[in-house]
PDB file of C-alpha atoms in Angstrom:
ATOM      1  CA  MET H 580      -1.314 -48.539 -10.101  1.00 56.00           C
ATOM      2  CA  HIS H 581       0.576 -48.403  -6.832  1.00 61.00           C
ATOM      3  CA  GLU H 582       2.276 -45.162  -7.924  1.00 64.00           C
ATOM      4  CA  TYR H 583      -1.094 -43.481  -8.576  1.00 66.00           C
ATOM      5  CA  ILE H 584      -2.398 -44.452  -5.159  1.00 72.00           C
ATOM      6  CA  GLU H 585       0.780 -43.191  -3.497  1.00 67.00           C
ATOM      7  CA  THR H 586       0.609 -39.875  -5.363  1.00 67.00           C
ATOM      8  CA  THR H 587      -3.072 -39.460  -4.451  1.00 73.00           C
ATOM      9  CA  VAL H 588      -2.360 -40.049  -0.757  1.00 70.00           C
ATOM     10  CA  GLU H 589       0.516 -37.572  -0.813  1.00 65.00           C
ATOM     11  CA  LEU H 590      -1.629 -34.958  -2.543  1.00 68.00           C
ATOM     12  CA  VAL H 591      -4.433 -35.341  -0.013  1.00 74.00           C
ATOM     13  CA  VAL H 592      -2.062 -35.189   2.949  1.00 69.00           C
ATOM     14  CA  GLY H 593      -0.187 -32.217   1.480  1.00 66.00           C
ATOM     15  CA  PHE H 594      -3.447 -30.397   0.766  1.00 70.00           C
ATOM     16  CA  PHE H 595      -4.801 -30.730   4.291  1.00 72.00           C
ATOM     17  CA  ALA H 596      -1.394 -29.993   5.823  1.00 69.00           C
ATOM     18  CA  LEU H 597      -1.143 -26.715   3.916  1.00 66.00           C
ATOM     19  CA  MET H 598      -4.713 -25.817   4.814  1.00 69.00           C
ATOM     20  CA  LEU H 599      -4.021 -26.530   8.486  1.00 71.00           C
ATOM     21  CA  ILE H 600      -0.875 -24.384   8.539  1.00 66.00           C
ATOM     22  CA  THR H 601      -2.708 -21.552   6.764  1.00 64.00           C
ATOM     23  CA  LYS H 602      -5.496 -21.639   9.344  1.00 66.00           C
ATOM     24  CA  MET H 603      -3.023 -21.751  12.196  1.00 63.00           C
ATOM     25  CA  LEU H 604      -1.340 -18.600  10.905  1.00 59.00           C
ATOM     26  CA  GLY H 605      -4.446 -16.794  12.098  1.00 58.00           C
ATOM     27  CA  ARG H 606      -5.039 -14.784   8.928  1.00 53.00           C
ATOM     28  CA  SER H 607      -8.604 -14.681   7.645  1.00 47.00           C
ATOM     29  CA  SER H 608      -7.546 -13.369   4.224  1.00 47.00           C
ATOM     30  CA  ILE H 609      -4.492 -12.839   2.045  1.00 51.00           C
ATOM     31  CA  SER H 610      -4.836  -9.075   2.521  1.00 53.00           C
ATOM     32  CA  GLN H 611      -4.026  -9.515   6.217  1.00 52.00           C
ATOM     33  CA  ALA H 612      -0.808 -11.411   5.535  1.00 58.00           C
ATOM     34  CA  THR H 613       2.517  -9.676   6.040  1.00 62.00           C
ATOM     35  CA  PRO H 614       5.395 -10.133   3.559  1.00 61.00           C
ATOM     36  CA  PHE H 615       6.880 -12.723   5.938  1.00 64.00           C
ATOM     37  CA  ASP H 616       3.603 -14.701   5.970  1.00 66.00           C
ATOM     38  CA  PHE H 617       3.477 -14.648   2.184  1.00 65.00           C
ATOM     39  CA  VAL H 618       7.058 -15.869   1.736  1.00 68.00           C
ATOM     40  CA  ALA H 619       6.662 -18.518   4.433  1.00 68.00           C
ATOM     41  CA  SER H 620       3.507 -19.900   2.812  1.00 68.00           C
ATOM     42  CA  LEU H 621       5.087 -19.804  -0.651  1.00 71.00           C
ATOM     43  CA  VAL H 622       8.178 -21.715   0.476  1.00 71.00           C
ATOM     44  CA  LEU H 623       6.051 -24.277   2.295  1.00 68.00           C
ATOM     45  CA  GLY H 624       3.971 -24.799  -0.829  1.00 70.00           C
ATOM     46  CA  GLU H 625       7.143 -25.324  -2.867  1.00 70.00           C
ATOM     47  CA  PHE H 626       8.417 -27.849  -0.323  1.00 69.00           C
ATOM     48  CA  VAL H 627       5.224 -29.867  -0.431  1.00 67.00           C
ATOM     49  CA  GLY H 628       4.775 -29.591  -4.195  1.00 68.00           C
ATOM     50  CA  GLY H 629       8.330 -30.723  -4.887  1.00 68.00           C
ATOM     51  CA  ALA H 630       8.095 -33.563  -2.387  1.00 65.00           C
ATOM     52  CA  ILE H 631       4.867 -34.935  -3.881  1.00 63.00           C
ATOM     53  CA  TYR H 632       6.380 -35.377  -7.336  1.00 65.00           C
ATOM     54  CA  ASP H 633       9.730 -36.645  -6.127  1.00 67.00           C
ATOM     55  CA  PRO H 634       9.614 -40.469  -6.044  1.00 66.00           C
ATOM     56  CA  LYS H 635      12.412 -40.516  -3.474  1.00 68.00           C
ATOM     57  CA  VAL H 636      10.311 -38.632  -0.930  1.00 64.00           C
ATOM     58  CA  ASP H 637       7.802 -40.662   1.058  1.00 66.00           C
ATOM     59  CA  LEU H 638       4.655 -39.559   2.906  1.00 67.00           C
ATOM     60  CA  PHE H 639       6.342 -39.291   6.304  1.00 74.00           C
ATOM     61  CA  ARG H 640       8.961 -36.904   4.944  1.00 72.00           C
ATOM     62  CA  ILE H 641       6.219 -34.616   3.612  1.00 71.00           C
ATOM     63  CA  ILE H 642       4.599 -34.577   7.040  1.00 74.00           C
ATOM     64  CA  TYR H 643       7.996 -33.958   8.642  1.00 75.00           C
ATOM     65  CA  VAL H 644       8.663 -30.955   6.373  1.00 73.00           C
ATOM     66  CA  VAL H 645       5.242 -29.454   7.105  1.00 74.00           C
ATOM     67  CA  VAL H 646       5.617 -29.928  10.872  1.00 76.00           C
ATOM     68  CA  ILE H 647       9.138 -28.444  11.032  1.00 77.00           C
ATOM     69  CA  TRP H 648       8.201 -25.477   8.850  1.00 74.00           C
ATOM     70  CA  GLY H 649       5.049 -24.910  10.905  1.00 74.00           C
ATOM     71  CA  ILE H 650       7.099 -24.929  14.117  1.00 78.00           C
ATOM     72  CA  LEU H 651       9.496 -22.353  12.655  1.00 76.00           C
ATOM     73  CA  ILE H 652       6.609 -20.085  11.672  1.00 74.00           C
ATOM     74  CA  PHE H 653       5.054 -20.341  15.130  1.00 76.00           C
ATOM     75  CA  LEU H 654       8.433 -19.702  16.740  1.00 79.00           C
ATOM     76  CA  VAL H 655       8.842 -16.484  14.729  1.00 74.00           C
ATOM     77  CA  ASP H 656       5.271 -15.409  15.595  1.00 72.00           C
ATOM     78  CA  PHE H 657       5.935 -16.116  19.268  1.00 74.00           C
ATOM     79  CA  ILE H 658       9.127 -14.026  19.237  1.00 74.00           C
ATOM     80  CA  ALA H 659       7.320 -11.152  17.508  1.00 67.00           C
ATOM     81  CA  LEU H 660       4.502 -11.361  20.073  1.00 67.00           C
ATOM     82  CA  LYS H 661       6.713 -11.452  23.155  1.00 69.00           C
ATOM     83  CA  PHE H 662       9.515  -9.106  22.122  1.00 66.00           C
ATOM     84  CA  ASN H 663       8.428  -5.763  20.709  1.00 60.00           C
ATOM     85  CA  LYS H 664      11.839  -4.863  19.305  1.00 60.00           C
ATOM     86  CA  SER H 665      11.818  -7.912  17.028  1.00 59.00           C
ATOM     87  CA  ARG H 666       8.624  -6.890  15.222  1.00 58.00           C
ATOM     88  CA  GLY H 667      10.370  -4.355  13.044  1.00 58.00           C
ATOM     89  CA  LEU H 668      12.742  -7.020  11.739  1.00 60.00           C
ATOM     90  CA  ILE H 669      10.149  -9.757  11.275  1.00 60.00           C
ATOM     91  CA  GLU H 670       6.952  -8.013  10.255  1.00 62.00           C
ATOM     92  CA  SER H 671       8.031  -4.413   9.608  1.00 66.00           C
ATOM     93  CA  VAL H 672       6.217  -1.517  11.252  1.00 74.00           C
ATOM     94  CA  PRO H 673       3.643   1.009  10.044  1.00 82.00           C
ATOM     95  CA  ALA H 674       5.098   4.050   8.293  1.00 89.00           C
ATOM     96  CA  ILE H 675       3.634   7.554   8.238  1.00 90.00           C
ATOM     97  CA  LEU H 676       3.461   8.669   4.611  1.00 92.00           C
ATOM     98  CA  ILE H 677       1.513  11.870   5.220  1.00 92.00           C
ATOM     99  CA  LYS H 678       1.556  13.795   8.496  1.00 89.00           C
ATOM    100  CA  ASN H 679      -0.449  16.965   9.097  1.00 88.00           C
ATOM    101  CA  GLY H 680      -1.136  17.092   5.364  1.00 89.00           C
ATOM    102  CA  ILE H 681       2.569  16.954   4.436  1.00 91.00           C
ATOM    103  CA  ILE H 682       3.880  14.126   2.259  1.00 91.00           C
ATOM    104  CA  ASN H 683       7.054  12.604   3.705  1.00 91.00           C
ATOM    105  CA  ARG H 684       9.246  12.126   0.652  1.00 89.00           C
ATOM    106  CA  ASN H 685      11.947  10.204   2.543  1.00 90.00           C
ATOM    107  CA  VAL H 686       9.446   7.621   3.777  1.00 90.00           C
ATOM    108  CA  LEU H 687       8.093   7.199   0.242  1.00 90.00           C
ATOM    109  CA  LYS H 688      11.595   6.494  -1.065  1.00 89.00           C
ATOM    110  CA  LYS H 689      12.333   4.094   1.776  1.00 88.00           C
ATOM    111  CA  HIS H 690       9.279   2.003   0.911  1.00 86.00           C
ATOM    112  CA  ARG H 691       9.796   2.261  -2.866  1.00 87.00           C
ATOM    113  CA  LEU H 692       6.629   4.280  -3.429  1.00 89.00           C
ATOM    114  CA  ASP H 693       6.133   7.091  -5.902  1.00 89.00           C
ATOM    115  CA  ILE H 694       3.394   9.711  -6.111  1.00 90.00           C
ATOM    116  CA  ASN H 695       1.393   7.722  -8.670  1.00 89.00           C
ATOM    117  CA  ARG H 696       1.319   4.647  -6.436  1.00 90.00           C
ATOM    118  CA  LEU H 697       0.358   6.757  -3.429  1.00 92.00           C
ATOM    119  CA  GLN H 698      -2.493   8.309  -5.401  1.00 91.00           C
ATOM    120  CA  SER H 699      -3.681   4.826  -6.359  1.00 91.00           C
ATOM    121  CA  LEU H 700      -3.670   3.707  -2.721  1.00 91.00           C
ATOM    122  CA  LEU H 701      -5.634   6.806  -1.727  1.00 92.00           C
ATOM    123  CA  ARG H 702      -8.207   6.186  -4.452  1.00 91.00           C
ATOM    124  CA  ASP H 703      -8.766   2.744  -2.926  1.00 90.00           C
ATOM    125  CA  LYS H 704      -9.939   4.723   0.110  1.00 90.00           C
ATOM    126  CA  ASP H 705     -12.228   6.920  -2.025  1.00 89.00           C
ATOM    127  CA  ILE H 706      -9.846   9.854  -1.698  1.00 91.00           C
ATOM    128  CA  PHE H 707      -9.067  11.615  -4.954  1.00 89.00           C
ATOM    129  CA  SER H 708      -7.140  14.640  -3.727  1.00 90.00           C
ATOM    130  CA  PHE H 709      -4.188  15.104  -1.365  1.00 91.00           C
ATOM    131  CA  ARG H 710      -5.893  18.141   0.129  1.00 90.00           C
ATOM    132  CA  GLU H 711      -8.378  15.805   1.827  1.00 90.00           C
ATOM    133  CA  VAL H 712      -5.687  13.919   3.773  1.00 91.00           C
ATOM    134  CA  GLU H 713      -4.504  14.844   7.254  1.00 90.00           C
ATOM    135  CA  HIS H 714      -2.604  11.617   7.992  1.00 92.00           C
ATOM    136  CA  ALA H 715      -1.860   8.486   5.932  1.00 92.00           C
ATOM    137  CA  ILE H 716      -0.185   5.389   7.353  1.00 91.00           C
ATOM    138  CA  LEU H 717       1.312   2.529   5.345  1.00 91.00           C
ATOM    139  CA  GLU H 718       0.538  -0.770   7.072  1.00 85.00           C
ATOM    140  CA  PRO H 719       2.835  -3.842   7.031  1.00 77.00           C
ATOM    141  CA  ASN H 720       0.476  -5.598   4.600  1.00 74.00           C
ATOM    142  CA  GLY H 721       1.014  -2.863   1.983  1.00 79.00           C
ATOM    143  CA  LYS H 722      -2.301  -1.060   2.416  1.00 84.00           C
ATOM    144  CA  ILE H 723      -2.819   2.404   3.831  1.00 90.00           C
ATOM    145  CA  ASN H 724      -5.181   3.862   6.407  1.00 90.00           C
ATOM    146  CA  VAL H 725      -6.169   7.483   6.195  1.00 92.00           C
ATOM    147  CA  ILE H 726      -7.457  10.170   8.540  1.00 89.00           C
ATOM    148  CA  LYS H 727      -9.223  12.876   6.579  1.00 89.00           C
ATOM    149  CA  ARG H 728      -9.140  16.522   7.427  1.00 86.00           C
ATOM    150  CA  PRO H 729     -12.208  17.520   9.459  1.00 79.00           C
ATOM    151  CA  MET H 730     -13.600  19.632   6.631  1.00 81.00           C
ATOM    152  CA  PHE H 731     -13.627  16.564   4.368  1.00 79.00           C
ATOM    153  CA  ASP H 732     -15.282  14.140   6.776  1.00 71.00           C
ATOM    154  CA  THR H 733     -18.210  12.336   5.224  1.00 68.00           C
ATOM    155  CA  VAL H 734     -21.472  14.142   5.941  1.00 62.00           C
ATOM    156  CA  LYS H 735     -24.767  13.543   4.163  1.00 58.00           C
ATOM    157  CA  LYS H 736     -26.082  16.574   2.358  1.00 55.00           C
ATOM    158  CA  VAL H 737     -29.581  15.766   3.530  1.00 53.00           C
ATOM    159  CA  ASP H 738     -28.452  16.018   7.167  1.00 54.00           C
ATOM    160  CA  LEU H 739     -27.349  19.620   6.673  1.00 59.00           C
ATOM    161  CA  ASP H 740     -30.046  20.554   4.181  1.00 61.00           C
ATOM    162  CA  LEU H 741     -27.382  21.682   1.689  1.00 58.00           C
ATOM    163  CA  PRO H 742     -27.699  21.840  -2.093  1.00 64.00           C
ATOM    164  CA  VAL H 743     -25.963  19.025  -3.974  1.00 55.00           C
ATOM    165  CA  GLN H 744     -23.020  20.133  -6.088  1.00 60.00           C
ATOM    166  CA  SER H 745     -21.102  18.221  -8.733  1.00 58.00           C
ATOM    167  CA  VAL H 746     -17.522  17.149  -7.958  1.00 64.00           C
ATOM    168  CA  SER H 747     -14.784  16.853 -10.569  1.00 74.00           C
ATOM    169  CA  ILE H 748     -11.778  14.503 -10.571  1.00 79.00           C
ATOM    170  CA  PRO H 749      -8.484  16.211  -9.630  1.00 87.00           C
ATOM    171  CA  VAL H 750      -5.904  16.425 -12.417  1.00 91.00           C
ATOM    172  CA  THR H 751      -2.237  15.968 -11.499  1.00 92.00           C
ATOM    173  CA  LEU H 752      -0.096  18.616 -13.204  1.00 94.00           C
ATOM    174  CA  ILE H 753       3.252  17.993 -11.482  1.00 92.00           C
ATOM    175  CA  SER H 754       4.354  14.740  -9.886  1.00 89.00           C
ATOM    176  CA  ASP H 755       7.623  14.595  -7.941  1.00 87.00           C
ATOM    177  CA  GLY H 756       9.126  17.545  -9.782  1.00 89.00           C
ATOM    178  CA  VAL H 757       8.053  16.414 -13.263  1.00 89.00           C
ATOM    179  CA  LEU H 758       5.554  18.346 -15.370  1.00 92.00           C
ATOM    180  CA  ILE H 759       2.770  16.345 -17.060  1.00 91.00           C
ATOM    181  CA  PRO H 760       1.977  18.264 -20.291  1.00 90.00           C
ATOM    182  CA  ASN H 761      -0.960  16.096 -21.357  1.00 91.00           C
ATOM    183  CA  ASN H 762      -2.787  16.850 -18.122  1.00 91.00           C
ATOM    184  CA  LEU H 763      -2.230  20.572 -18.654  1.00 92.00           C
ATOM    185  CA  LYS H 764      -3.941  20.242 -22.021  1.00 91.00           C
ATOM    186  CA  GLN H 765      -6.904  18.556 -20.360  1.00 89.00           C
ATOM    187  CA  ILE H 766      -7.616  21.711 -18.371  1.00 91.00           C
ATOM    188  CA  ASN H 767      -6.852  24.005 -21.322  1.00 91.00           C
ATOM    189  CA  ARG H 768      -3.791  25.542 -19.708  1.00 92.00           C
ATOM    190  CA  ASP H 769      -0.116  25.806 -20.683  1.00 92.00           C
ATOM    191  CA  SER H 770       3.208  25.680 -18.866  1.00 91.00           C
ATOM    192  CA  LYS H 771       3.524  29.484 -18.745  1.00 92.00           C
ATOM    193  CA  TRP H 772       0.261  29.729 -16.843  1.00 93.00           C
ATOM    194  CA  LEU H 773       1.410  27.078 -14.389  1.00 93.00           C
ATOM    195  CA  GLU H 774       4.810  28.687 -13.877  1.00 92.00           C
ATOM    196  CA  GLN H 775       3.121  31.999 -13.109  1.00 92.00           C
ATOM    197  CA  GLU H 776       0.784  30.322 -10.615  1.00 93.00           C
ATOM    198  CA  LEU H 777       3.800  28.792  -8.904  1.00 93.00           C
ATOM    199  CA  LEU H 778       5.581  32.154  -8.807  1.00 93.00           C
ATOM    200  CA  ASN H 779       2.496  33.637  -7.174  1.00 92.00           C
ATOM    201  CA  ARG H 780       3.074  31.088  -4.435  1.00 90.00           C
ATOM    202  CA  SER H 781       6.801  31.922  -4.205  1.00 90.00           C
ATOM    203  CA  ILE H 782       7.825  28.685  -5.937  1.00 91.00           C
ATOM    204  CA  LYS H 783      10.531  29.370  -8.528  1.00 89.00           C
ATOM    205  CA  SER H 784      10.928  25.958 -10.147  1.00 91.00           C
ATOM    206  CA  ILE H 785       8.738  23.018 -11.101  1.00 91.00           C
ATOM    207  CA  ARG H 786      11.484  20.749  -9.773  1.00 91.00           C
ATOM    208  CA  ASP H 787      10.722  22.035  -6.277  1.00 92.00           C
ATOM    209  CA  VAL H 788       7.152  20.715  -6.406  1.00 92.00           C
ATOM    210  CA  MET H 789       6.278  17.358  -4.887  1.00 90.00           C
ATOM    211  CA  ILE H 790       2.663  17.371  -6.079  1.00 91.00           C
ATOM    212  CA  CYS H 791       0.517  19.887  -7.910  1.00 93.00           C
ATOM    213  CA  GLU H 792      -3.070  19.060  -8.750  1.00 93.00           C
ATOM    214  CA  TRP H 793      -5.935  21.083 -10.146  1.00 91.00           C
ATOM    215  CA  ARG H 794      -9.635  20.721  -9.496  1.00 89.00           C
ATOM    216  CA  LEU H 795     -12.442  22.724 -11.038  1.00 85.00           C
ATOM    217  CA  GLU H 796     -14.094  23.519  -7.701  1.00 82.00           C
ATOM    218  CA  ASP H 797     -11.096  25.006  -5.903  1.00 83.00           C
ATOM    219  CA  GLY H 798      -8.228  25.421  -8.368  1.00 88.00           C
ATOM    220  CA  LEU H 799      -4.621  24.476  -7.596  1.00 92.00           C
ATOM    221  CA  TYR H 800      -3.246  22.515  -4.667  1.00 92.00           C
ATOM    222  CA  VAL H 801       0.560  22.626  -4.428  1.00 93.00           C
ATOM    223  CA  GLN H 802       3.011  20.963  -2.074  1.00 91.00           C
ATOM    224  CA  THR H 803       6.763  21.375  -2.433  1.00 90.00           C
ATOM    225  CA  ILE H 804       9.503  18.880  -1.655  1.00 84.00           C
ATOM    226  CA  PHE H 805      10.315  20.945   1.414  1.00 73.00           C
ATOM    227  CA  PRO H 806       8.054  19.837   4.305  1.00 56.00           C
ATOM    228  CA  SER H 807       7.606  23.376   5.602  1.00 50.00           C
ATOM    229  CA  GLN H 808       6.134  24.592   2.313  1.00 47.00           C
ATOM    230  CA  LYS H 809       2.540  23.823   1.431  1.00 48.00           C
ATOM    231  CA  THR H 810       0.193  26.124  -0.388  1.00 51.00           C
ATOM    232  CA  GLN H 811      -3.122  26.156  -2.130  1.00 51.00           C
TER     233      GLN H 811
END
């Protein structure tokens, strides 16, 4: 019976200790946590969980572990707050994925992102085509923030008294130099047609294309792997 009481006390103390540390981190949600916050919380949880079920560890040692780990976390936060140069090492810094409508391939590689993942992140922002993006920034928490091109800013049709038109979903035909045949079939086109369209834009090889997408309303949008080349 004594063992059950001891385990219950340790669980309660560990629970409230973890909750207190989480609150003191100053993050209102998991989405705001940086990779460092996530790892720190995970390790702390492992410390407490292992200590609770280890009969050799008493209640005071659990509290000691929580306090020391909490102090280390606050020390790192304090250093990051006071010394700007340390933030890149501790929390990472925002990265510009798209600048002036141009996808930065080197930044994508550095952060282990491919075109498909970037498209997914943009769709989370209700952006379904690269042609709508002026700037896109990858935040330390893994999400992106986007500045749309002025022509694609959200405006209500009723405000401008314009007729409502249907909008189709863009179809990706080339992603990072690789042709996607199934998507070509979706738009009832073949590779010869696409190659000719690229030649019309002075692009000799599919391998030179970073992203090529097609939309019913405005046709092809093409961006090559060379930052200076972008065409529609």
